[in-house]
Amino acid sequence: MKWLPPVVALLVGLIGGYLLSGSREPGGRVVVPPVDSEQVLTVELADGGSTHSLEDAVGRSLVNNVGITAAWLASLQEQTPFDQIGALYARLQRASPADFSAILESLGDSSQAINRLARSMLATKWAESDPVGMLAYVESRPHRERWRLQKGLFGAWAKSDASAAYAAAQSVVDVRFRSLAIQAVVRAVAVEDATGALQMAELLEDPRSRNMSIQAVVQAVAAENPQRAIEIAEAQMAAGALRYAPHLFSDIFSQWASRDATAARQAALAMPDSPMKVKALSGALQQWVATDPMAALGWLEALPVDSSVYNSRKAVFRQVLNQDFDIAKAFIEAESDPVSRREILSQLYVNNLAWNRSYEEIESMLDWMGSVATGSLYDQKVSDVLGAMAESDSGRAVDFMLQMPPGNARMNALGTIARIMAGQDPVAALAFAQSLEYEDEKRRALSNIGNQLPRHGVANASELIASSEDPLVQQQLAGRMVGEWGKYDRNAALAFVESLSDDQARYTAVGSILNHWIQSEPVEAMNYMQAALPQDRLSSNLSAAFSQWARQDPAQAVVWLDQLPAGARAQQANIYNRVAQAYVQHDPMAASEWIGALDAGPERDATVKVLVNHISKIDPEAGFIWAATVSDGNDRRNSLNQVVRGWVQADPAAAYDAVIDATIDASEKELLFKMIEQSQTK
């Protein structure tokens, strides 16, 4: 009868909720307070006025020797919640561990209330009477069912034999389920013995599992003793055992405030300025914000401000003001300080407030926004409102936008409208963009459309772009689409590019494909580019492609620089320069070794200048030595001047000695000496 106390507790809780709640939904539905699987799973019971059925259970082979049949379960719907629970309890008492798996499987995954209740009561009894047998059953179940059952199993097992439950939890093979099991054990132990639960958690070798288990202990303790939970959390964080977990403080103080809101708020305010204080304040205010948001906001506003109070206000603003537009309006209009008002407005998310509102209601938000927002914030919020208007009625939103005066608000609005229309109807969005009178507005709209088009399928998008007679459409949209397309179907992407009628669009789109193609098939990519592009576009596209390649794999990119096609030779130094910029930022030492091995000439000079720019501020002596190796006279003088100009500010004597020892022309030395002397006379 070990499982009797949990079931009695369940009976009391469900009956009390049923009799005391007094609130029923239409149709006679009674909502019973949720209970987790350690107490018993969430239950919704239906009285005789609802239409809860057990059709999914009819025809199943239930366990007849304990009297649980489909027909019997169906008959319980006519009974009161008290009688349903009592009847189930009486029948389940007859069941033995050998029956449990058959009963659970017969009940299935039905979400019907009586089935869920029966599963929960049975799982509680099984976990306490034969946990090893239940564990074998649980581990054989599909992931979803196993996830639901395992927490209840280990929680109940820990209450009767914590050591055995803990050992079994550590033996679970699957890492995710092992962590869940351990957390269930330590959470159950923590209710009566927080110190023992912490010792269990601290024994875990895996840092993530240890951290999650300590959090479980803190959460379990917080339910009964939030002050003690805070002490544990702070001590564990100080010891490095509990990683940065501000959300814990939100949970703790939320539970504390449900018992003593004033004490919770004062304790949160007394904390040192930190992210934990922000979460503590937010948690302590959670219930107050839900019941009386204006009072809670007023209390926050009246506090002396430190960074935690400031950030807590922002968090509460986001929570409250984005749930009720009328509350948002009242609070913002009551704020007289323009800086504070802008800060509050910046936390306002129009899409949340516009949800399920009519077009007219959303448009009225725009009128109000014009009375409280100014400058760039107004431009941003107008765009947000126009976006919500377009979601409701894109045609009317376009008409409204066209009446707006020139400026950032109009430009932002048309971009947002174009993006939303492209998500709804790409043809209409493209027609809207092409209807715009000014080219800068057309470009903005097409730019926002480009990110949405591939979502409708590359076949439809490519046909829409290629069929357009407007060169700007192809120029703005083709390159955006083929970059990703070329990663998985290069031939189709290239065929689309070759079908474009606008040369500029075609060259740009080819470059988008080349950026990835050259890294996997460099010979084929460069041969294709040499055949498909004029010389000037070949060089610029190769420069961009090698620059991206060098950012992702510089060592491999420099290997292929020797294989540049003949058509790119005129701009070869520029390509080397772009590669050097990426390589030097990633690994200056490796880059300097590569540069040092290059033959003298324009390509080496281009890379040396990049290296000098990068190192001269942190190591001017090395920068000076490298600058002196530039072969082109003008470039060498410029690089030397750059290094010495900065060097003399920190160490003019060292700069002077370096010039004396340098193996450069006397005329170049003379200019550098004059620079040093002039710096001394200032």
Tab-separated table of C-alpha atoms in Angstrom, residues 164-415:
chain	number	residue	atom	x	y	z
A	164	ALA	CA	18.615	2.695	-5.844
A	165	ALA	CA	16.813	5.287	-7.953
A	166	TYR	CA	19.976	7.378	-8.239
A	167	ALA	CA	22.072	4.369	-9.271
A	168	ALA	CA	19.484	3.340	-11.840
A	169	ALA	CA	19.274	6.882	-13.220
A	170	GLN	CA	23.053	7.004	-13.706
A	171	SER	CA	22.878	3.713	-15.601
A	172	VAL	CA	20.448	4.998	-18.240
A	173	VAL	CA	22.279	4.766	-21.558
A	174	ASP	CA	20.715	7.619	-23.509
A	175	VAL	CA	22.321	10.890	-22.391
A	176	ARG	CA	19.128	12.945	-22.588
A	177	PHE	CA	17.052	10.427	-20.680
A	178	ARG	CA	19.836	9.930	-18.144
A	179	SER	CA	19.868	13.650	-17.379
A	180	LEU	CA	16.077	13.706	-17.074
A	181	ALA	CA	16.136	10.718	-14.698
A	182	ILE	CA	18.850	12.189	-12.469
A	183	GLN	CA	17.008	15.483	-12.258
A	184	ALA	CA	13.816	13.686	-11.249
A	185	VAL	CA	15.685	11.850	-8.473
A	186	VAL	CA	17.444	14.866	-7.001
A	187	ARG	CA	14.279	16.952	-7.241
A	188	ALA	CA	12.346	14.341	-5.254
A	189	VAL	CA	15.111	13.972	-2.678
A	190	ALA	CA	15.474	17.750	-2.312
A	191	VAL	CA	11.936	18.098	-0.977
A	192	GLU	CA	13.013	16.394	2.286
A	193	ASP	CA	16.823	16.549	2.128
A	194	ALA	CA	18.318	19.395	0.087
A	195	THR	CA	21.831	18.664	1.345
A	196	GLY	CA	21.628	15.035	0.288
A	197	ALA	CA	20.237	16.022	-3.112
A	198	LEU	CA	23.100	18.470	-3.644
A	199	GLN	CA	25.610	15.774	-2.758
A	200	MET	CA	24.062	13.565	-5.429
A	201	ALA	CA	24.257	16.354	-7.991
A	202	GLU	CA	27.846	17.274	-7.108
A	203	LEU	CA	28.988	13.677	-7.659
A	204	LEU	CA	28.079	13.866	-11.349
A	205	GLU	CA	31.087	14.059	-13.655
A	206	ASP	CA	29.323	15.589	-16.653
A	207	PRO	CA	29.264	19.402	-16.130
A	208	ARG	CA	25.986	19.903	-17.981
A	209	SER	CA	24.179	17.145	-16.097
A	210	ARG	CA	25.615	18.420	-12.795
A	211	ASN	CA	24.470	21.964	-13.558
A	212	MET	CA	20.952	20.862	-14.530
A	213	SER	CA	20.657	18.676	-11.429
A	214	ILE	CA	21.706	21.507	-9.108
A	215	GLN	CA	19.092	23.680	-10.765
A	216	ALA	CA	16.517	20.958	-10.123
A	217	VAL	CA	17.446	20.968	-6.429
A	218	VAL	CA	17.103	24.735	-6.215
A	219	GLN	CA	13.712	24.659	-7.929
A	220	ALA	CA	12.438	21.915	-5.632
A	221	VAL	CA	13.565	23.772	-2.503
A	222	ALA	CA	12.087	27.040	-3.779
A	223	ALA	CA	8.594	25.551	-3.721
A	224	GLU	CA	8.743	25.346	0.094
A	225	ASN	CA	11.541	27.672	1.162
A	226	PRO	CA	12.560	30.332	-1.363
A	227	GLN	CA	15.064	31.972	0.993
A	228	ARG	CA	16.890	28.669	1.378
A	229	ALA	CA	16.778	28.160	-2.398
A	230	ILE	CA	18.475	31.537	-2.879
A	231	GLU	CA	21.194	30.609	-0.407
A	232	ILE	CA	21.847	27.343	-2.222
A	233	ALA	CA	21.902	28.989	-5.652
A	234	GLU	CA	24.291	31.728	-4.556
A	235	ALA	CA	26.609	29.271	-2.811
A	236	GLN	CA	26.692	26.954	-5.811
A	237	MET	CA	27.367	29.839	-8.179
A	238	ALA	CA	30.173	31.110	-5.962
A	239	ALA	CA	31.718	27.630	-5.932
A	240	GLY	CA	31.497	27.436	-9.718
A	241	ALA	CA	29.227	24.387	-9.602
A	242	LEU	CA	26.165	26.239	-10.872
A	243	ARG	CA	26.731	28.059	-14.099
A	244	TYR	CA	25.207	31.417	-14.917
A	245	ALA	CA	21.474	30.761	-14.530
A	246	PRO	CA	19.529	33.988	-13.917
A	247	HIS	CA	16.231	32.318	-14.820
A	248	LEU	CA	16.496	30.370	-11.559
A	249	PHE	CA	16.120	33.612	-9.642
A	250	SER	CA	13.046	34.480	-11.651
A	251	ASP	CA	11.477	31.131	-10.692
A	252	ILE	CA	12.462	31.433	-7.023
A	253	PHE	CA	11.137	34.952	-6.585
A	254	SER	CA	7.969	34.188	-8.513
A	255	GLN	CA	7.184	31.378	-6.068
A	256	TRP	CA	8.131	33.573	-3.130
A	257	ALA	CA	5.862	36.383	-4.326
A	258	SER	CA	2.915	33.984	-4.542
A	259	ARG	CA	3.263	33.623	-0.749
A	260	ASP	CA	4.537	37.020	0.331
A	261	ALA	CA	4.787	39.510	-2.520
A	262	THR	CA	6.093	42.391	-0.422
A	263	ALA	CA	8.902	40.330	1.124
A	264	ALA	CA	9.883	38.939	-2.277
A	265	ARG	CA	10.083	42.409	-3.831
A	266	GLN	CA	12.102	43.822	-0.952
A	267	ALA	CA	14.509	40.888	-1.035
A	268	ALA	CA	14.976	41.329	-4.766
A	269	LEU	CA	15.709	45.042	-4.316
A	270	ALA	CA	18.281	44.246	-1.628
A	271	MET	CA	20.334	42.100	-3.994
A	272	PRO	CA	23.548	43.541	-5.470
A	273	ASP	CA	23.292	45.032	-8.929
A	274	SER	CA	23.527	42.079	-11.332
A	275	PRO	CA	21.650	40.082	-14.005
A	276	MET	CA	20.309	37.910	-11.179
A	277	LYS	CA	18.711	40.964	-9.569
A	278	VAL	CA	17.014	41.797	-12.876
A	279	LYS	CA	15.498	38.313	-13.034
A	280	ALA	CA	14.619	38.363	-9.334
A	281	LEU	CA	12.699	41.611	-9.702
A	282	SER	CA	10.931	40.341	-12.802
A	283	GLY	CA	9.937	37.145	-10.997
A	284	ALA	CA	8.770	38.992	-7.886
A	285	LEU	CA	6.578	41.227	-10.046
A	286	GLN	CA	5.181	38.512	-12.293
A	287	GLN	CA	1.874	37.950	-10.500
A	288	TRP	CA	1.377	41.659	-9.766
A	289	VAL	CA	1.955	42.538	-13.393
A	290	ALA	CA	-0.666	39.984	-14.423
A	291	THR	CA	-3.316	41.281	-12.010
A	292	ASP	CA	-2.635	45.029	-11.838
A	293	PRO	CA	-0.049	46.028	-14.461
A	294	MET	CA	-0.399	49.790	-14.014
A	295	ALA	CA	0.260	49.549	-10.275
A	296	ALA	CA	3.255	47.294	-10.863
A	297	LEU	CA	4.672	49.645	-13.486
A	298	GLY	CA	4.076	52.613	-11.196
A	299	TRP	CA	5.961	50.894	-8.382
A	300	LEU	CA	8.891	50.209	-10.679
A	301	GLU	CA	8.903	53.770	-11.944
A	302	ALA	CA	9.100	55.135	-8.397
A	303	LEU	CA	12.201	53.122	-7.461
A	304	PRO	CA	15.687	54.655	-7.249
A	305	VAL	CA	17.302	53.547	-10.491
A	306	ASP	CA	20.338	51.326	-10.796
A	307	SER	CA	21.123	49.183	-13.824
A	308	SER	CA	19.115	46.240	-12.473
A	309	VAL	CA	16.000	48.324	-11.847
A	310	TYR	CA	16.461	49.944	-15.264
A	311	ASN	CA	16.690	46.568	-17.032
A	312	SER	CA	13.830	45.148	-14.969
A	313	ARG	CA	11.649	48.004	-16.117
A	314	LYS	CA	12.521	47.223	-19.717
A	315	ALA	CA	11.635	43.565	-19.190
A	316	VAL	CA	8.308	44.451	-17.578
A	317	PHE	CA	7.560	47.001	-20.303
A	318	ARG	CA	8.069	44.305	-22.927
A	319	GLN	CA	5.818	41.919	-21.039
A	320	VAL	CA	2.983	44.291	-20.151
A	321	LEU	CA	2.884	46.851	-22.909
A	322	ASN	CA	2.823	44.242	-25.656
A	323	GLN	CA	-0.225	42.494	-24.246
A	324	ASP	CA	-2.709	45.349	-24.009
A	325	PHE	CA	-2.623	48.374	-26.304
A	326	ASP	CA	-4.845	50.452	-24.058
A	327	ILE	CA	-2.506	49.929	-21.086
A	328	ALA	CA	0.449	50.756	-23.320
A	329	LYS	CA	-1.190	53.982	-24.482
A	330	ALA	CA	-2.113	55.098	-20.972
A	331	PHE	CA	1.322	54.426	-19.566
A	332	ILE	CA	3.261	56.023	-22.421
A	333	GLU	CA	1.041	59.101	-22.511
A	334	ALA	CA	1.542	59.558	-18.762
A	335	GLU	CA	5.339	59.668	-19.194
A	336	SER	CA	6.430	63.299	-19.559
A	337	ASP	CA	10.192	62.796	-19.881
A	338	PRO	CA	11.010	62.481	-23.610
A	339	VAL	CA	13.981	60.174	-23.065
A	340	SER	CA	11.968	57.810	-20.869
A	341	ARG	CA	9.075	57.893	-23.307
A	342	ARG	CA	11.320	56.944	-26.223
A	343	GLU	CA	12.817	54.135	-24.160
A	344	ILE	CA	9.369	52.744	-23.366
A	345	LEU	CA	8.212	53.093	-26.968
A	346	SER	CA	11.257	51.204	-28.175
A	347	GLN	CA	9.995	48.159	-26.227
A	348	LEU	CA	6.646	48.247	-28.021
A	349	TYR	CA	6.162	45.504	-30.631
A	350	VAL	CA	3.358	46.501	-32.937
A	351	ASN	CA	2.870	43.040	-34.439
A	352	ASN	CA	1.893	41.698	-31.005
A	353	LEU	CA	-0.590	44.487	-30.397
A	354	ALA	CA	-2.056	44.266	-33.908
A	355	TRP	CA	-2.866	40.598	-33.647
A	356	ASN	CA	-6.556	39.902	-34.415
A	357	ARG	CA	-7.312	43.622	-34.884
A	358	SER	CA	-9.113	45.074	-37.879
A	359	TYR	CA	-7.382	47.219	-40.470
A	360	GLU	CA	-9.070	50.317	-39.066
A	361	GLU	CA	-7.896	49.546	-35.544
A	362	ILE	CA	-4.331	49.080	-36.749
A	363	GLU	CA	-4.443	52.331	-38.712
A	364	SER	CA	-5.571	54.159	-35.586
A	365	MET	CA	-2.335	52.959	-33.939
A	366	LEU	CA	-0.458	54.912	-36.593
A	367	ASP	CA	-2.323	58.114	-35.737
A	368	TRP	CA	-1.489	57.627	-32.076
A	369	MET	CA	2.144	56.766	-32.848
A	370	GLY	CA	2.522	60.114	-34.595
A	371	SER	CA	1.506	61.878	-31.380
A	372	VAL	CA	4.053	60.183	-29.120
A	373	ALA	CA	7.036	59.126	-31.261
A	374	THR	CA	9.619	61.352	-32.921
A	375	GLY	CA	12.680	61.118	-35.166
A	376	SER	CA	14.201	57.759	-36.078
A	377	LEU	CA	11.998	55.928	-33.567
A	378	TYR	CA	8.936	57.288	-35.359
A	379	ASP	CA	10.357	56.116	-38.693
A	380	GLN	CA	10.851	52.626	-37.273
A	381	LYS	CA	7.463	52.349	-35.594
A	382	VAL	CA	5.629	53.660	-38.649
A	383	SER	CA	7.252	50.868	-40.624
A	384	ASP	CA	6.059	48.345	-38.017
A	385	VAL	CA	2.495	49.641	-38.133
A	386	LEU	CA	2.430	49.693	-41.955
A	387	GLY	CA	3.651	46.118	-41.888
A	388	ALA	CA	0.720	45.134	-39.666
A	389	MET	CA	-1.623	47.046	-41.976
A	390	ALA	CA	-0.209	45.148	-44.968
A	391	GLU	CA	-0.763	41.835	-43.171
A	392	SER	CA	-4.416	42.842	-42.797
A	393	ASP	CA	-5.000	44.433	-46.237
A	394	SER	CA	-1.961	44.966	-48.456
A	395	GLY	CA	-3.862	46.978	-51.067
A	396	ARG	CA	-5.050	49.593	-48.575
A	397	ALA	CA	-1.628	49.652	-46.939
A	398	VAL	CA	0.005	50.449	-50.300
A	399	ASP	CA	-2.482	53.269	-50.927
A	400	PHE	CA	-1.760	54.677	-47.483
A	401	MET	CA	2.011	54.503	-47.968
A	402	LEU	CA	1.860	56.287	-51.332
A	403	GLN	CA	0.287	59.284	-49.571
A	404	MET	CA	3.155	59.553	-47.095
A	405	PRO	CA	5.706	62.359	-47.583
A	406	PRO	CA	9.296	61.536	-48.627
A	407	GLY	CA	11.646	60.460	-45.867
A	408	ASN	CA	12.842	57.482	-43.889
A	409	ALA	CA	9.371	56.620	-42.599
A	410	ARG	CA	8.062	56.218	-46.141
A	411	MET	CA	11.152	54.324	-47.282
A	412	ASN	CA	11.012	51.942	-44.304
A	413	ALA	CA	7.287	51.450	-44.800
A	414	LEU	CA	7.505	50.554	-48.476
A	415	GLY	CA	10.310	48.086	-47.771
